[in-house]
Coordinates of C-alpha atoms and ligand atoms in Angstrom, one line a residue:
X1 CA 0.0 0.0 0.1
X2 CA 1.0 3.5 -1.0
X3 CA 0.8 6.3 1.7
X4 CA 0.5 9.7 0.7
X5 CA 2.0 12.9 2.1
X6 CA -0.9 13.7 4.3
X7 CA 0.5 17.4 4.9
X8 CA -0.8 17.9 1.3
X9 CA -4.5 17.3 2.3
X10 CA -4.4 20.3 4.9
X11 CA -4.0 22.4 1.9
X12 CA -7.6 24.0 1.6
X13 CA -7.5 25.0 -2.3
X14 CA -5.6 24.8 -5.2
X15 CA -2.7 27.2 -5.8
X16 CA -4.0 30.4 -6.2
X17 CA -2.7 31.0 -9.8
X18 CA -4.3 28.0 -11.6
X19 CA -7.3 28.2 -9.7
X20 CA -7.7 32.1 -11.3
X21 CA -7.0 30.6 -14.7
X22 CA -9.8 27.9 -14.2
X23 CA -12.0 30.6 -13.6
X24 CA -11.0 32.6 -16.4
X25 CA -10.9 29.7 -18.9
X26 CA -14.4 28.9 -18.0
X27 CA -15.4 32.6 -18.4
X28 CA -14.0 32.9 -22.0
X29 CA -15.6 29.5 -22.5
X30 CA -19.0 30.7 -21.6
X31 CA -18.4 34.3 -23.7
X32 CA -16.1 33.4 -26.4
X33 CA -16.1 37.1 -27.8
X34 CA -15.4 38.9 -24.7
X35 CA -11.8 40.6 -25.1
X36 CA -10.2 39.5 -21.8
X37 CA -7.3 41.5 -20.4
X38 CA -5.0 39.8 -18.2
X39 CA -3.4 41.5 -15.3
X40 CA -3.4 38.7 -12.7
X41 CA -0.4 36.6 -12.6
X42 CA 2.8 38.4 -12.5
X43 CA 3.7 37.0 -15.9
X44 CA 5.9 39.3 -18.4
X45 CA 4.6 40.2 -21.7
X46 CA 8.1 42.1 -23.3
X47 CA 10.3 39.8 -25.5
X48 CA 13.7 39.1 -24.6
X49 CA 16.0 41.8 -25.6
X50 CA 18.2 41.6 -28.2
X51 CA 21.7 41.1 -26.7
X52 CA 20.0 38.6 -24.4
X53 CA 18.6 37.0 -27.4
X54 CA 21.8 36.9 -29.5
X55 CA 23.7 35.2 -26.3
X56 CA 20.9 32.7 -26.2
X57 CA 21.2 31.7 -30.0
X58 CA 25.2 31.9 -29.6
X59 CA 24.4 29.2 -26.7
X60 CA 22.6 27.0 -28.6
X61 CA 25.2 27.3 -31.5
X62 CA 27.8 25.9 -29.3
X63 CA 26.0 23.0 -28.1
X64 CA 25.4 22.3 -32.0
X65 CA 29.1 22.5 -32.5
X66 CA 31.5 19.4 -31.9
X67 CA 34.3 21.2 -30.5
X68 CA 32.0 24.1 -28.1
X69 CA 29.3 21.1 -27.2
X70 CA 28.6 20.8 -23.4
X71 CA 26.5 18.2 -21.6
X72 CA 26.1 18.4 -18.1
X73 CA 26.9 21.5 -16.6
X74 CA 28.4 22.4 -13.0
X75 CA 24.9 22.2 -10.6
X76 CA 25.9 25.4 -9.0
X77 CA 26.0 27.4 -12.3
X78 CA 28.5 28.1 -14.6
X79 CA 31.7 30.1 -12.9
X80 CA 31.1 32.8 -15.9
X81 CA 27.5 33.5 -14.6
X82 CA 27.9 33.4 -11.0
X83 CA 31.2 35.5 -11.1
X84 CA 28.9 38.4 -13.3
X85 CA 26.1 38.2 -10.6
X86 CA 28.6 38.4 -7.7
X87 CA 30.4 41.3 -8.9
X88 CA 27.7 43.3 -10.5
X89 CA 24.4 42.5 -8.3
X90 CA 26.8 42.5 -4.9
X91 CA 30.3 43.6 -5.0
X92 CA 29.9 46.6 -7.1
X93 CA 27.3 47.9 -4.6
X94 CA 29.8 47.5 -2.1
X95 CA 28.4 44.2 -0.9
X96 CA 30.4 41.3 0.1
X97 CA 29.4 38.1 -1.8
X98 CA 31.1 36.1 -4.0
X99 CA 30.6 33.4 -6.5
X100 CA 30.7 30.5 -4.4
X101 CA 27.8 31.4 -2.3
X102 CA 25.7 31.7 -5.3
X103 CA 23.6 28.8 -6.8
X104 CA 21.9 29.4 -10.2
X105 CA 18.6 27.7 -10.1
X106 CA 15.4 27.2 -12.3
X107 CA 13.4 29.8 -10.2
X108 CA 12.9 31.4 -7.2
X109 CA 9.3 30.0 -6.5
X110 CA 11.4 26.5 -6.4
X111 CA 14.3 27.7 -4.3
X112 CA 12.0 29.2 -1.6
X113 CA 10.2 26.0 -1.3
X114 CA 12.8 23.4 -2.0
X115 CA 15.0 25.4 0.9
X116 CA 12.6 24.2 3.8
X117 CA 14.1 20.9 3.1
X118 CA 17.2 21.5 4.6
X119 CA 15.9 23.1 8.0
X120 CA 14.3 20.3 10.3
X121 CA 10.5 19.5 11.1
X122 CA 10.5 21.5 14.2
X123 CA 11.4 25.3 13.1
X124 CA 8.6 27.5 13.4
X125 CA 8.2 29.6 10.5
X126 CA 7.1 33.4 10.1
X127 CA 5.2 34.6 7.1
X128 CA 3.8 38.1 6.4
X129 CA 0.1 37.9 5.8
X130 CA -0.5 38.6 2.8
X131 CA 2.5 37.4 0.7
X132 CA 3.3 35.1 -2.0
X133 CA 1.7 32.1 -1.3
X134 CA 4.5 29.8 -2.0
X135 CA 5.8 30.2 1.1
X136 CA 2.9 29.2 3.2
X137 CA 1.8 25.9 1.1
X138 CA 5.6 24.9 0.8
X139 CA 5.5 25.0 4.4
X140 CA 2.4 23.1 5.0
X141 CA 3.5 20.5 2.4
X142 CA 6.6 20.2 4.2
X143 CA 5.1 19.1 7.5
X144 CA 5.5 22.2 9.7
X145 CA 2.7 23.2 10.7
X146 CA -0.8 21.7 12.1
X147 CA -4.2 22.2 10.4
X148 CA -5.8 24.9 8.9
X149 CA -8.1 27.0 11.2
X150 CA -11.6 28.6 10.5
X151 CA -9.6 32.0 10.1
X152 CA -7.1 30.7 7.5
X153 CA -4.5 30.3 9.5
X154 CA -2.0 26.9 9.9
X155 CA -1.5 25.9 13.3
X156 CA 2.6 26.4 14.0
X157 CA 3.1 29.5 11.9
X158 CA 3.8 32.7 12.7
X159 CA 1.6 35.0 10.9
X160 CA 2.8 38.5 10.7
X161 CA -0.3 40.8 9.4
X162 CA 0.1 43.5 6.8
X163 CA -2.1 45.9 6.6
X164 CA -2.6 49.9 6.3
X165 CA -2.0 50.4 9.7
X166 CA 1.4 49.3 9.8
X167 CA 2.0 50.6 6.3
X168 CA 2.1 46.6 5.0
X169 CA 5.4 46.2 6.7
X170 CA 5.4 43.1 9.4
X171 CA 5.8 43.7 13.1
X172 CA 8.6 41.7 15.2
X173 CA 6.6 38.9 16.0
X174 CA 5.8 38.0 20.0
X175 CA 6.2 34.0 19.4
X176 CA 10.1 33.9 18.2
X177 CA 10.2 31.9 14.7
X178 CA 13.2 30.1 13.5
X179 CA 12.8 30.9 10.0
X180 CA 11.5 34.0 8.8
X181 CA 10.2 34.6 5.2
X182 CA 10.5 38.2 4.1
X183 CA 9.9 39.5 0.9
X184 CA 10.5 43.1 -0.6
X185 CA 9.6 44.8 -2.6
X186 CA 6.6 42.8 -1.5
X187 CA 4.5 40.7 -3.7
X188 CA 1.4 41.5 -3.6
X189 CA 1.4 44.7 -1.8
X190 CA 4.3 46.7 -3.7
X191 CA 5.9 47.9 -0.6
X192 CA 9.6 48.3 -0.1
X193 CA 11.5 47.6 3.4
X194 CA 14.0 50.6 4.5
X195 CA 17.5 49.9 5.5
X196 CA 16.5 50.6 9.2
X197 CA 13.5 48.2 8.9
X198 CA 15.7 45.6 7.4
X199 CA 18.3 46.6 10.1
X200 CA 15.7 45.8 13.0
X201 CA 15.2 42.5 11.2
X202 CA 18.7 41.4 11.0
X203 CA 19.2 42.5 14.7
X204 CA 16.2 40.5 15.7
X205 CA 17.3 37.3 13.9
X206 CA 20.8 37.6 15.3
X207 CA 19.4 38.2 18.8
X208 CA 17.0 35.4 18.0
X209 CA 19.2 32.6 16.0
X210 CA 16.5 32.8 13.5
X211 CA 17.4 32.6 9.7
X212 CA 15.9 35.3 7.6
X213 CA 14.5 34.1 3.9
X214 CA 15.1 37.1 1.7
X215 CA 12.9 37.0 -1.5
X216 CA 14.3 40.1 -3.2
X217 CA 13.0 38.7 -6.9
X218 CA 11.6 42.3 -7.6
X219 CA 14.8 44.6 -6.7
X220 CA 15.2 45.5 -10.2
X221 CA 11.9 47.6 -9.6
X222 CA 13.1 49.8 -6.7
X223 CA 13.6 53.2 -7.7
X224 CA 14.7 55.0 -4.7
X225 CA 18.3 54.8 -3.9
X226 CA 18.0 54.7 -0.1
X227 CA 15.8 51.3 -0.5
X228 CA 18.3 48.3 -0.2
X229 CA 18.4 45.9 -2.9
X230 CA 19.7 42.9 -0.9
X231 CA 19.4 42.0 2.6
X232 CA 23.6 41.9 2.5
X233 CA 23.7 45.5 2.3
X234 CA 22.5 45.1 6.1
X235 CA 25.3 44.3 8.6
X236 CA 25.5 41.4 10.2
X237 CA 23.3 39.8 7.3
X238 CA 25.8 37.5 6.5
X239 CA 25.1 35.3 9.5
X240 CA 21.5 35.2 9.4
X241 CA 20.0 35.1 6.2
X242 CA 19.5 33.6 2.4
X243 CA 18.7 35.5 -0.2
X244 CA 16.4 34.8 -3.5
X245 CA 16.8 36.3 -6.7
X246 CA 15.2 36.1 -10.3
X247 CA 15.7 36.8 -13.7
X248 CA 12.2 36.4 -14.4
X249 CA 10.8 39.7 -13.7
X250 CA 14.3 41.4 -14.1
X251 CA 14.9 40.2 -17.8
X252 CA 11.6 38.6 -19.1
X253 CA 12.7 35.1 -18.1
X254 CA 9.4 33.7 -16.6
X255 CA 9.6 31.2 -19.4
X256 CA 13.1 30.9 -20.0
X257 CA 13.9 29.9 -16.4
X258 CA 16.8 31.1 -14.2
X259 CA 17.2 32.5 -10.6
X260 CA 20.0 32.1 -7.9
X261 CA 19.7 32.0 -4.0
X262 CA 23.1 33.2 -2.0
X263 CA 23.9 31.5 0.9
X264 CA 26.9 33.2 3.1
X265 CA 29.6 30.8 4.0
X266 CA 28.9 32.4 7.6
X267 CA 25.3 31.4 7.9
X268 CA 24.8 28.3 10.5
X269 CA 21.8 26.4 12.0
X270 CA 21.9 23.9 14.5
X271 CA 21.6 20.1 15.3
X272 CA 19.4 18.8 18.1
X273 CA 22.4 18.9 19.9
X274 CA 22.9 22.4 20.0
X275 CA 26.0 22.2 17.7
X276 CA 26.4 25.1 14.5
X277 CA 26.1 23.2 11.3
X278 CA 26.8 25.5 8.1
X279 CA 24.0 25.9 6.1
X280 CA 25.7 26.2 2.6
X281 CA 27.0 22.7 2.4
X282 CA 23.7 21.3 3.1
X283 CA 22.2 23.1 0.4
X284 CA 25.0 22.2 -2.1
X285 CA 24.5 18.5 -1.0
X286 CA 20.7 18.9 -2.2
X287 CA 21.4 20.8 -4.8
X288 CA 23.8 18.2 -6.5
X289 CA 21.6 15.7 -5.7
X290 CA 18.6 16.7 -6.9
X291 CA 19.5 19.2 -9.6
X292 CA 21.4 19.0 -12.8
X293 CA 21.9 22.8 -13.6
X294 CA 20.3 25.5 -15.7
X295 CA 21.0 24.8 -19.5
X296 CA 23.9 26.5 -20.9
X297 CA 22.1 28.7 -23.5
X298 CA 19.9 29.8 -20.8
X299 CA 22.8 30.9 -18.3
X300 CA 24.8 32.3 -21.5
X301 CA 21.5 34.2 -22.0
X302 CA 21.6 35.3 -18.5
X303 CA 25.1 36.4 -18.3
X304 CA 24.4 39.0 -21.0
X305 CA 22.0 40.8 -18.9
X306 CA 25.5 42.1 -16.9
X307 CA 26.9 43.4 -20.7
X308 CA 26.7 47.2 -21.1
X309 CA 24.2 46.6 -23.7
X310 CA 22.2 44.2 -21.7
X311 CA 22.0 46.4 -18.8
X312 CA 20.6 49.5 -21.1
X313 CA 17.8 47.1 -22.2
X314 CA 16.7 45.7 -19.2
X315 CA 16.6 49.1 -17.6
X316 CA 14.2 49.9 -20.7
X317 CA 12.0 46.9 -19.8
X318 CA 11.7 47.9 -16.3
X319 CA 11.1 51.4 -17.0
X320 CA 8.0 49.9 -19.4
X321 CA 6.7 48.1 -16.6
X322 CA 6.8 50.8 -13.9
X323 CA 5.3 53.0 -16.5
X324 CA 2.3 50.6 -16.4
X325 CA 2.2 50.8 -12.6
X326 CA 2.1 54.5 -12.8
X327 CA -0.8 54.5 -15.2
X328 CA -2.5 51.8 -12.9
X329 CA -2.1 53.5 -9.9
X330 CA -3.1 57.0 -11.2
X331 CA -6.2 55.8 -13.0
X332 CA -7.6 53.9 -9.9
X333 CA -6.7 56.7 -7.8
X334 CA -8.8 59.0 -10.2
X335 CA -11.6 56.4 -10.3
X336 CA -11.8 56.5 -6.4
X337 CA -9.7 53.7 -5.0
X338 CA -7.6 53.7 -2.5
X339 CA -4.3 52.3 -3.9
X340 CA -0.8 51.3 -2.8
X341 CA 2.8 49.8 -4.0
X342 CA 3.5 50.2 -7.8
X343 CA 6.4 52.5 -7.5
X344 CA 9.0 50.3 -6.4
X345 CA 7.5 47.2 -7.6
X346 CA 5.3 46.0 -10.6
X347 CA 2.6 45.6 -8.3
X348 CA -0.5 47.9 -7.4
X349 CA -2.5 46.5 -4.4
X350 CA -6.1 48.4 -4.0
X351 CA -8.8 48.4 -1.7
X352 CA -12.0 47.3 -3.2
X353 CA -14.8 49.4 -3.0
X354 CA -18.3 49.1 -1.0
X355 CA -16.4 46.2 1.2
X356 CA -16.5 43.9 -1.5
X357 CA -14.6 40.9 -0.8
X358 CA -11.4 40.5 -2.6
X359 CA -13.3 37.2 -4.8
X360 CA -16.3 39.4 -5.2
X361 CA -14.4 42.2 -7.0
X362 CA -12.6 39.5 -8.8
X363 CA -16.0 38.2 -10.2
X364 CA -17.2 41.8 -10.8
X365 CA -14.3 43.0 -12.7
X366 CA -14.4 39.9 -14.8
X367 CA -17.8 40.1 -15.6
X368 CA -18.2 44.0 -15.9
X369 CA -14.9 44.5 -17.5
X370 CA -13.3 41.4 -18.5
X371 CA -10.3 42.3 -16.8
X372 CA -8.6 40.1 -14.6
X373 CA -6.7 40.6 -11.6
X374 CA -5.8 38.6 -8.2
X375 CA -7.7 38.3 -5.5
X376 CA -6.0 39.7 -2.2
X377 CA -7.3 36.9 0.3
X378 CA -5.3 34.5 -2.3
X379 CA -2.3 36.0 -0.6
X380 CA -3.4 35.3 3.1
X381 CA -6.4 36.0 5.3
X382 CA -5.4 39.9 5.9
X383 CA -5.6 40.4 2.2
X384 CA -9.3 40.1 2.3
X385 CA -11.1 42.9 0.9
X386 CA -8.2 43.9 -1.5
X387 CA -7.0 43.3 -5.1
X388 CA -3.7 43.1 -6.8
X389 CA -3.1 44.5 -10.3
X390 CA 0.0 42.9 -12.5
X391 CA 2.1 45.9 -14.1
X392 CA 3.4 43.2 -16.6
X393 CA 0.6 43.6 -19.0
X394 CA 1.0 45.4 -22.7
X395 CA 0.7 48.9 -22.4
X396 CA -2.4 49.3 -24.7
X397 CA -4.3 46.8 -22.7
X398 CA -3.2 48.2 -19.4
X399 CA -4.5 51.5 -21.1
X400 CA -7.8 49.9 -21.9
X401 CA -8.2 47.9 -19.0
X402 CA -8.5 51.2 -16.8
X403 CA -10.6 52.6 -18.9
X404 CA -13.3 49.8 -18.5
X405 CA -12.6 50.0 -14.7
X406 CA -13.3 53.8 -14.9
X407 CA -16.7 52.9 -15.9
X408 CA -17.7 50.5 -13.5
X409 CA -21.1 50.7 -11.8
X410 CA -21.6 50.1 -8.0
Ligands
MLT1 C1 3.0 36.5 -9.2 O1 2.1 36.6 -9.9 O2 2.7 36.5 -7.9 C2 4.4 35.5 -9.6 O3 4.1 35.7 -10.9 C3 4.0 34.4 -9.2 C4 5.6 33.7 -9.5 O4 6.6 34.5 -9.5 O5 5.7 32.5 -9.3

């Protein structure tokens, strides 16, 4: 008899984005003539830029030539990419991270979920509410939680409500967590954390021997120079943090797949006897056992982002999406909505009108305007009554969507 992992049975609904996709497919099947505008999942729409595309092609060509063909690559990623990341994303910003602390992977979604595997079941995890649902779902799957309560919270997770009152910035938890997920710029609220806020968290983690799992997948959208792009800009973070970064939203790699995780050499956790154990070798062991690396052409393409031309092109992409975010923010504000985020992030977080629940607003929007967004409650109970618009759509569609929303009736 085969036994299942019963932790999966604790998960109440399907994963958020496939669930939205299902509802939209049903709507499209019922009304095939409707012009649906998708601003739900944060999936990029602009093509890979010329420099990146050329590097990608060159990589493919190399694989077709006997003299340059490559089989398995290093599981941790090719040196040329890890060195480019260390130099451009860290050292040139005055942050001490070396190539040997970087693990190239096929996505931050996978990494933020998989990282749990190297930490014991007894760890108490702290999660912002609302936040990217992968953190809570994978905590449940990994067996670190109890059942889901009627308020939507799982037992044994420390939830940190993020709301208008605290500016969508989590407060330090009363119950001491072992692992703390933080995500800035935040998905879904678009909030950023100042240096002072991050310092508070790093100090808290040091004092409590906790580890911060810092998801910085949207750091490229930071427009304010005073906002840190990396947790490692904060003194002491090398001892208490892991950082996740992605090329998905930075350079249009959602379909291509390429990301990386940074684990400093000085990061330690503890065994049952209280002995310090270095974290990086454990992740290396997992990575080399379960992963055979990102394909060579994709890594070549990713490295091209760090060339002078690549950097310029990527900035153009980010400007495009941030301009979309501005249009969304301003149009919705004009239409009388209370709006957050969208300045240092590609997500605009909106309060629904007339106390509609997030899913009621989703249905209203879909039915009356054929615009798709993401219900805030899908990111956690404190997201109820809010709605997330992604700025990754084509410009003309953003404009059309905003026109339609202005005319919505209440
Ligand atoms: C989102 O819409 O929140 C993201 O696209 C999901 C992801 O990056 O996996």
